[in-house]
Amino acid sequence: MIGSSKRPRRAHAIRWTCRWLVLAGAVALAWPWRSDSTTSVILPATSPFIAMAGAISTRTTGVLLLLSLPVFLLALRFPRSFCRYGCPVGLLQDCGQRLRPKARKQGSGWPAVGRWLLLLTLGGALLGWPLFLWLDPLALFNGFLNAWRQPLSLATLLTGLGLPLVLLFDLLLPALWCRRLCPLGATQDLLAWPRRALRRRQVRAHPAPTPWPIGNRGRRRFLEGLLLAGGAVAARAVQAKRPPLLRPPGSLDEGRFAGVCVRCGNCAQVCPSDIIQPDLGASGFAGFLSPRLRFDADYCREDCHRCGEVCPSGAITRLSADGKRHWVIGRAVVDYDRCLLVQGRECTACIQRCPYQAIAMRSVDGGFSNEPAVIADRCNGCGACEAVCPTAPTRAITIRPQSWESLSRTGVADREG
């Protein structure tokens, strides 16, 4: 009896030790003041939910997919093992529940919303827009840590609200998130389904005196199929055309980018120029808090391609150094009504600063005046010209998304008017 009573205590101690070690490792990997590190990609990349939906959406696989294999394989044999032994969000929820030790845990009377979210997301992923991928708890955890990177701003802090909201929700309705809402938990349930189905078949072959309730599984499968189809239809609706934004180099097309992005904040954390900022509504609700580029003070450096190295979902593809230099973010466009050089004042800041020699001096009015001209097939929209332009508050030269069609296709931008 003494030996048997020690076993649950030992298992409990092992479980909590594993969870605290994973939490410490997750914080160390995504430490917000380590801007030179690319290790922040590891934690969200271990999520099978992100790995599956990301691979389906982008139709690609990569090395990062291997990081999800341990959780994937464990879920096949031990249902929700990551929830019990590894999830840092679950650990924080359990710690928070100690503030309300007498609160009754929820879940038994609630529908399995997490399964619906999973099926809608996978259905949307078939058309390139995984609807609820941003609800992955590991992405929410990373987003919270990355929100505290320097310099702090309201926009960056907004990206970290997901985790506190989940913890507050769990404090009000204990265990409901983990049991019924979490899409990562539902993904583990899906992976454990073959083993459970085999067990049910064995039970039917050798029925016990009190067999499990089978229920109407045909109706359930039909409803699950409807959810997959509904996710695909909703994805098509969400992909409606919206104003294009400047996205990090290697980004998917605008029709898929905001859906595949999990808002983890990794790309903004590792950007040495601090030009990756959260979108606060320019691309609509569907693109809220997705990363966009702003060249107010700096530009996209020609030797940097870190953002693609830390994206766990494939929203930003990994580029080589040479591939990054040839990736077109946008095109520079000159507003000649604001340009100081056109006004006869001494200014060649954009011409001198361009690292790709994509801006040339052009003589106009019979050689009596000069103006800058953008060489379109050299410009990749790095933003160096916009960052150094001295005109204020509106710059005379700005970077526009590729679909902005006021650029000449002859090699040099034409002057309007």
Coordinates of C-alpha atoms in Angstrom, one line a residue:
M1 CA 0.0 0.0 0.0
I2 CA 2.8 2.4 0.8
G3 CA 4.6 1.7 -2.5
S4 CA 1.4 2.2 -4.5
S5 CA 0.6 5.5 -2.7
K6 CA 4.1 6.8 -3.7
R7 CA 3.5 6.2 -7.4
P8 CA 0.9 8.9 -8.0
R9 CA 3.0 11.4 -6.1
R10 CA 6.1 10.5 -8.2
A11 CA 4.1 10.8 -11.4
H12 CA 2.7 14.1 -10.3
A13 CA 6.2 15.4 -9.4
I14 CA 7.6 14.2 -12.8
R15 CA 4.7 15.9 -14.6
W16 CA 5.2 19.2 -12.9
T17 CA 8.9 19.1 -13.3
C18 CA 8.6 18.5 -17.0
R19 CA 6.2 21.4 -17.4
W20 CA 8.4 23.8 -15.5
L21 CA 11.4 22.8 -17.6
V22 CA 9.5 23.3 -20.8
L23 CA 8.2 26.7 -19.6
A24 CA 11.8 27.8 -18.7
G25 CA 13.1 26.6 -22.1
A26 CA 10.2 28.3 -23.9
V27 CA 11.0 31.7 -22.2
A28 CA 14.7 31.3 -22.9
L29 CA 14.1 30.5 -26.6
A30 CA 11.8 33.5 -27.2
W31 CA 13.5 35.9 -24.8
P32 CA 12.4 39.3 -26.1
W33 CA 15.8 41.0 -25.5
R34 CA 17.7 38.5 -27.6
S35 CA 17.0 40.2 -30.9
D36 CA 20.0 38.5 -32.6
S37 CA 18.7 35.0 -32.0
T38 CA 16.5 32.9 -34.3
T39 CA 15.7 30.3 -31.6
S40 CA 12.2 31.9 -31.0
V41 CA 10.9 29.8 -34.0
I42 CA 11.4 26.5 -32.1
L43 CA 8.4 26.6 -29.7
P44 CA 5.6 27.5 -32.2
A45 CA 7.2 25.1 -34.7
T46 CA 6.6 22.2 -32.4
S47 CA 2.8 22.6 -32.7
P48 CA 1.3 20.0 -35.0
F49 CA -1.6 22.4 -35.5
I50 CA 0.6 25.0 -37.1
A51 CA 2.7 22.4 -38.9
M52 CA -0.3 20.7 -40.5
A53 CA -2.3 23.8 -41.5
G54 CA 0.8 25.6 -42.6
A55 CA 2.0 22.8 -44.8
I56 CA -1.5 22.4 -46.4
S57 CA -1.8 26.2 -47.0
T58 CA 1.6 26.7 -48.5
R59 CA 1.8 23.3 -50.3
T60 CA 5.4 23.1 -49.0
T61 CA 7.4 21.3 -46.4
G62 CA 10.6 22.2 -44.8
V63 CA 13.1 21.4 -42.0
L64 CA 10.8 23.2 -39.4
L65 CA 8.2 20.5 -40.0
L66 CA 10.5 18.1 -38.2
L67 CA 10.2 20.0 -35.0
S68 CA 6.6 19.0 -34.7
L69 CA 7.3 15.3 -35.1
P70 CA 7.9 14.6 -31.3
V71 CA 4.5 16.0 -30.3
F72 CA 2.9 14.4 -33.4
L73 CA 4.3 10.9 -32.6
L74 CA 3.5 11.2 -28.8
A75 CA -0.1 12.2 -29.6
L76 CA -0.5 9.0 -31.7
R77 CA 0.3 6.8 -28.7
F78 CA -0.5 9.0 -25.7
P79 CA -3.5 11.3 -26.2
R80 CA -2.9 14.9 -25.1
S81 CA 0.5 14.0 -23.7
F82 CA 1.9 17.4 -24.6
C83 CA -1.0 19.1 -22.7
R84 CA -0.1 17.1 -19.6
Y85 CA 3.7 17.3 -19.8
G86 CA 4.7 20.2 -22.0
C87 CA 2.3 23.0 -22.7
P88 CA 3.5 26.2 -21.1
V89 CA 0.0 27.9 -21.5
G90 CA -1.6 25.0 -19.6
L91 CA 0.9 25.3 -16.8
L92 CA 0.2 29.1 -16.4
Q93 CA -3.5 28.3 -16.4
D94 CA -3.1 25.7 -13.6
C95 CA -1.1 28.2 -11.6
G96 CA -3.9 30.8 -12.1
Q97 CA -6.5 28.4 -11.0
R98 CA -4.9 28.3 -7.6
L99 CA -6.4 31.8 -7.1
R100 CA -9.8 30.1 -7.2
P101 CA -9.2 26.7 -5.6
K102 CA -13.0 26.1 -5.1
A103 CA -14.1 27.0 -8.6
R104 CA -15.7 24.0 -10.5
K105 CA -13.8 23.0 -13.6
Q106 CA -15.8 23.4 -16.8
G107 CA -16.0 21.3 -19.9
S108 CA -18.4 18.3 -19.4
G109 CA -21.5 20.2 -20.6
W110 CA -19.9 22.2 -23.3
P111 CA -19.5 21.2 -27.0
A112 CA -16.1 20.4 -28.4
V113 CA -15.5 23.8 -30.0
G114 CA -11.8 23.1 -30.4
R115 CA -12.6 20.3 -32.9
W116 CA -14.8 22.7 -34.9
L117 CA -12.0 25.3 -35.0
L118 CA -9.5 22.6 -36.1
L119 CA -11.8 21.4 -38.9
L120 CA -12.7 24.9 -40.1
T121 CA -9.0 25.8 -40.1
L122 CA -7.9 22.7 -42.1
G123 CA -10.8 23.2 -44.5
G124 CA -9.7 26.8 -45.0
A125 CA -6.1 25.7 -45.4
L126 CA -7.1 23.7 -48.5
L127 CA -7.7 27.1 -50.1
G128 CA -4.7 28.8 -48.6
W129 CA -6.4 30.5 -45.7
P130 CA -6.3 28.5 -42.4
L131 CA -9.0 30.5 -40.5
F132 CA -8.0 30.1 -36.9
L133 CA -4.3 29.2 -37.0
W134 CA -3.6 32.3 -34.9
L135 CA -5.4 30.7 -32.0
D136 CA -2.6 28.2 -31.4
P137 CA -1.5 28.5 -27.8
L138 CA 2.2 28.3 -28.5
A139 CA 1.9 31.1 -31.0
L140 CA 0.0 33.1 -28.4
F141 CA 2.7 32.4 -25.8
N142 CA 5.4 33.6 -28.2
G143 CA 3.4 36.6 -29.2
F144 CA 3.2 37.7 -25.5
L145 CA 7.0 37.4 -25.0
N146 CA 7.8 39.1 -28.3
A147 CA 5.5 42.0 -27.4
W148 CA 8.0 43.2 -24.8
R149 CA 10.8 43.8 -27.3
Q150 CA 12.4 47.2 -27.4
P151 CA 11.3 49.9 -28.1
L152 CA 7.9 49.3 -26.6
S153 CA 4.8 50.7 -28.3
L154 CA 1.0 50.3 -28.1
A155 CA 1.0 48.4 -31.4
T156 CA 3.6 45.8 -30.3
L157 CA 1.9 45.4 -26.9
L158 CA -1.4 44.6 -28.7
T159 CA 0.2 41.6 -30.3
G160 CA 0.7 40.1 -26.8
L161 CA -2.9 40.4 -25.6
G162 CA -3.8 36.8 -26.7
L163 CA -2.2 35.0 -23.8
P164 CA -3.5 37.3 -21.0
L165 CA -7.0 36.9 -22.5
V166 CA -6.8 33.1 -22.5
L167 CA -5.5 33.1 -18.9
L168 CA -8.4 35.5 -17.9
F169 CA -10.9 33.3 -19.6
D170 CA -9.5 30.3 -17.8
L171 CA -9.7 32.1 -14.5
L172 CA -13.4 32.8 -15.1
L173 CA -14.2 29.3 -16.6
P174 CA -11.6 26.9 -15.3
A175 CA -10.3 24.2 -17.7
L176 CA -12.8 25.1 -20.4
W177 CA -10.1 26.4 -22.8
C178 CA -8.0 23.2 -22.5
R179 CA -10.8 20.8 -22.6
R180 CA -13.1 22.2 -25.2
L181 CA -11.6 25.2 -27.0
C182 CA -7.9 24.7 -27.6
P183 CA -7.2 23.8 -31.3
L184 CA -3.8 22.3 -30.4
G185 CA -5.5 20.0 -28.0
A186 CA -8.1 19.1 -30.6
T187 CA -5.3 18.3 -33.1
Q188 CA -3.8 15.8 -30.6
D189 CA -7.3 14.3 -30.3
L190 CA -7.4 14.0 -34.1
L191 CA -4.0 12.3 -34.1
A192 CA -5.1 9.8 -31.4
W193 CA -8.3 9.0 -33.3
P194 CA -6.9 5.9 -35.2
R195 CA -5.9 4.2 -31.9
R196 CA -9.2 5.0 -30.3
A197 CA -11.0 3.6 -33.3
L198 CA -9.0 0.4 -33.1
R199 CA -9.9 0.2 -29.4
R200 CA -13.6 0.6 -30.2
R201 CA -13.4 -2.2 -32.8
Q202 CA -11.9 -4.5 -30.2
V203 CA -14.7 -3.6 -27.8
R204 CA -17.3 -4.5 -30.4
A205 CA -15.5 -7.8 -31.1
H206 CA -15.4 -8.6 -27.4
P207 CA -18.2 -6.6 -25.7
A208 CA -17.9 -5.9 -22.1
P209 CA -20.8 -6.2 -19.7
T210 CA -21.2 -2.4 -19.8
P211 CA -20.1 -1.4 -23.3
W212 CA -19.1 2.2 -24.2
P213 CA -21.9 4.4 -25.7
I214 CA -21.2 4.4 -29.4
G215 CA -23.6 7.2 -30.4
N216 CA -24.4 8.2 -33.9
R217 CA -20.9 8.4 -35.4
G218 CA -22.3 8.7 -38.9
R219 CA -24.0 11.9 -38.1
R220 CA -20.9 13.2 -36.4
R221 CA -18.7 12.4 -39.5
F222 CA -21.3 14.2 -41.7
L223 CA -21.1 17.3 -39.5
E224 CA -17.3 17.2 -39.5
G225 CA -17.4 17.1 -43.3
L226 CA -19.7 20.1 -43.3
L227 CA -17.2 22.0 -41.1
L228 CA -14.3 21.2 -43.5
A229 CA -16.4 22.4 -46.4
G230 CA -17.5 25.4 -44.4
G231 CA -13.9 26.3 -43.6
A232 CA -13.1 26.2 -47.3
V233 CA -16.0 28.4 -48.2
A234 CA -15.2 30.9 -45.4
A235 CA -11.6 31.0 -46.6
R236 CA -12.7 31.9 -50.1
A237 CA -14.8 34.7 -48.7
V238 CA -12.0 36.1 -46.4
Q239 CA -9.6 36.1 -49.4
A240 CA -11.7 38.9 -51.0
K241 CA -9.4 41.6 -52.5
R242 CA -8.2 44.1 -50.0
P243 CA -5.6 47.0 -50.2
P244 CA -2.1 45.4 -50.6
L245 CA 0.5 46.2 -47.9
L246 CA 4.2 46.1 -47.9
R247 CA 5.1 42.7 -46.4
P248 CA 8.4 41.2 -45.3
P249 CA 10.6 39.7 -48.0
G250 CA 9.6 36.1 -48.8
S251 CA 5.9 36.7 -47.8
L252 CA 3.1 34.8 -49.4
D253 CA 0.7 36.6 -51.7
E254 CA -1.7 39.0 -50.0
G255 CA -4.5 36.5 -50.5
R256 CA -2.9 34.0 -48.2
F257 CA -0.4 35.8 -46.0
A258 CA -2.7 37.1 -43.3
G259 CA -4.3 33.7 -42.9
V260 CA -1.2 31.7 -42.6
C261 CA 0.5 34.2 -40.3
V262 CA 0.1 33.2 -36.6
R263 CA 1.0 36.6 -35.2
C264 CA 3.8 35.1 -33.1
G265 CA 5.9 38.3 -33.4
N266 CA 9.1 36.4 -34.3
C267 CA 9.8 38.3 -37.5
A268 CA 9.5 41.7 -35.7
Q269 CA 11.7 40.5 -32.9
V270 CA 14.7 39.5 -35.1
C271 CA 14.5 42.5 -37.5
P272 CA 17.6 44.6 -36.9
S273 CA 16.0 47.6 -38.6
D274 CA 12.8 47.5 -36.6
I275 CA 10.8 48.1 -39.7
I276 CA 8.3 45.2 -39.2
Q277 CA 5.3 46.5 -37.4
P278 CA 1.8 45.0 -36.7
D279 CA -1.0 46.1 -39.0
L280 CA -3.6 47.9 -37.0
G281 CA -6.4 47.6 -39.6
A282 CA -5.1 48.7 -43.0
S283 CA -5.7 45.3 -44.5
G284 CA -9.0 44.8 -42.7
F285 CA -10.1 42.7 -39.8
A286 CA -8.7 39.5 -41.3
G287 CA -5.2 41.0 -41.4
F288 CA -5.3 42.6 -38.0
L289 CA -1.9 42.5 -36.2
S290 CA -0.2 40.7 -39.2
P291 CA 3.3 42.1 -39.9
R292 CA 3.8 45.0 -42.4
L293 CA 6.8 47.1 -43.3
R294 CA 7.3 50.8 -42.4
F295 CA 10.3 52.7 -43.6
D296 CA 10.0 55.7 -41.3
A297 CA 13.5 55.5 -39.9
D298 CA 15.3 52.6 -41.5
Y299 CA 15.2 50.1 -44.4
C300 CA 15.3 46.4 -45.2
R301 CA 19.0 45.6 -45.2
E302 CA 20.3 43.9 -48.2
D303 CA 22.3 41.3 -46.1
C304 CA 19.4 40.3 -43.7
H305 CA 16.9 37.5 -44.2
R306 CA 16.2 36.6 -40.6
C307 CA 12.4 37.0 -40.8
G308 CA 12.0 34.0 -43.0
E309 CA 14.2 31.9 -40.8
V310 CA 12.0 32.4 -37.7
C311 CA 8.5 32.1 -39.3
P312 CA 7.0 28.8 -38.0
S313 CA 4.0 28.6 -40.3
G314 CA 5.5 29.4 -43.7
A315 CA 3.8 32.8 -44.1
I316 CA 7.3 34.1 -44.8
T317 CA 9.4 31.7 -46.8
R318 CA 13.1 31.2 -46.1
L319 CA 15.3 33.0 -48.6
S320 CA 19.0 32.8 -49.3
A321 CA 21.0 35.9 -49.1
D322 CA 21.0 36.2 -52.9
G323 CA 17.3 35.4 -53.1
K324 CA 16.6 38.1 -50.6
R325 CA 18.4 40.8 -52.7
H326 CA 16.2 39.9 -55.7
W327 CA 12.9 39.7 -53.9
V328 CA 10.7 42.6 -54.8
I329 CA 9.0 44.1 -51.8
G330 CA 7.5 47.0 -53.7
R331 CA 8.6 49.9 -55.9
A332 CA 9.9 53.4 -55.1
V333 CA 7.6 56.2 -56.4
V334 CA 8.6 59.9 -56.5
D335 CA 6.2 62.6 -55.8
Y336 CA 7.7 65.4 -57.9
D337 CA 5.5 68.1 -56.3
R338 CA 7.3 67.5 -53.0
C339 CA 10.8 66.7 -54.2
L340 CA 13.4 69.2 -53.1
L341 CA 15.6 68.6 -56.1
V342 CA 12.8 69.4 -58.4
Q343 CA 12.2 72.6 -56.5
G344 CA 15.8 73.7 -57.3
R345 CA 17.2 72.9 -53.8
E346 CA 20.3 70.8 -53.2
C347 CA 19.2 67.2 -52.3
T348 CA 20.4 63.9 -53.6
A349 CA 19.8 61.9 -50.5
C350 CA 17.8 59.1 -52.1
I351 CA 20.3 58.7 -55.0
Q352 CA 23.3 58.5 -52.7
R353 CA 21.6 56.1 -50.2
C354 CA 20.2 53.5 -52.6
P355 CA 22.2 50.3 -52.1
Y356 CA 21.0 48.9 -55.5
Q357 CA 21.8 52.0 -57.6
A358 CA 18.2 52.1 -58.6
I359 CA 17.7 55.9 -58.6
A360 CA 19.4 58.0 -61.2
M361 CA 19.6 61.7 -61.9
R362 CA 17.6 62.8 -65.0
S363 CA 17.7 66.1 -66.8
V364 CA 14.5 67.8 -67.7
D365 CA 13.4 71.1 -69.2
G366 CA 16.2 71.1 -71.7
G367 CA 18.8 70.4 -69.1
F368 CA 18.0 73.4 -66.9
S369 CA 16.7 71.2 -64.0
N370 CA 17.2 67.8 -62.6
E371 CA 15.0 65.2 -61.0
P372 CA 15.4 61.7 -59.5
A373 CA 14.1 58.8 -61.6
V374 CA 13.6 55.2 -60.3
I375 CA 15.0 52.4 -62.4
A376 CA 12.2 49.9 -62.0
D377 CA 14.1 46.7 -62.8
R378 CA 16.8 47.5 -60.2
C379 CA 14.5 48.6 -57.4
N380 CA 13.3 46.0 -55.0
G381 CA 11.6 48.3 -52.5
C382 CA 14.1 48.1 -49.7
G383 CA 13.0 51.5 -48.4
A384 CA 16.4 53.1 -48.0
C385 CA 15.3 56.1 -50.2
E386 CA 12.2 56.7 -48.2
A387 CA 14.0 56.4 -44.8
V388 CA 16.5 59.2 -45.7
C389 CA 14.1 61.5 -47.6
P390 CA 14.2 64.8 -45.7
T391 CA 10.7 66.1 -46.7
A392 CA 8.2 66.1 -43.9
P393 CA 5.6 65.2 -42.8
T394 CA 5.1 63.3 -46.1
R395 CA 8.1 61.9 -47.9
A396 CA 8.7 62.8 -51.5
I397 CA 9.7 59.2 -52.3
T398 CA 7.8 56.3 -50.9
I399 CA 7.6 52.6 -51.4
R400 CA 4.4 51.3 -52.9
P401 CA 3.2 47.6 -53.1
Q402 CA 3.8 45.9 -56.4
S403 CA 0.2 46.0 -57.4
W404 CA 0.3 49.8 -57.4
E405 CA 0.4 50.3 -61.1
S406 CA 1.8 53.8 -61.6
L407 CA 5.2 52.5 -62.5
S408 CA 6.7 52.5 -66.0
R409 CA 7.6 49.1 -67.3
T410 CA 10.2 50.6 -69.6
G411 CA 12.9 50.6 -66.9
V412 CA 12.6 54.2 -65.6
A413 CA 9.6 55.6 -63.8
D414 CA 7.8 58.3 -65.9
R415 CA 7.0 61.6 -64.4
E416 CA 3.3 62.2 -64.0
G417 CA 1.7 65.4 -65.2

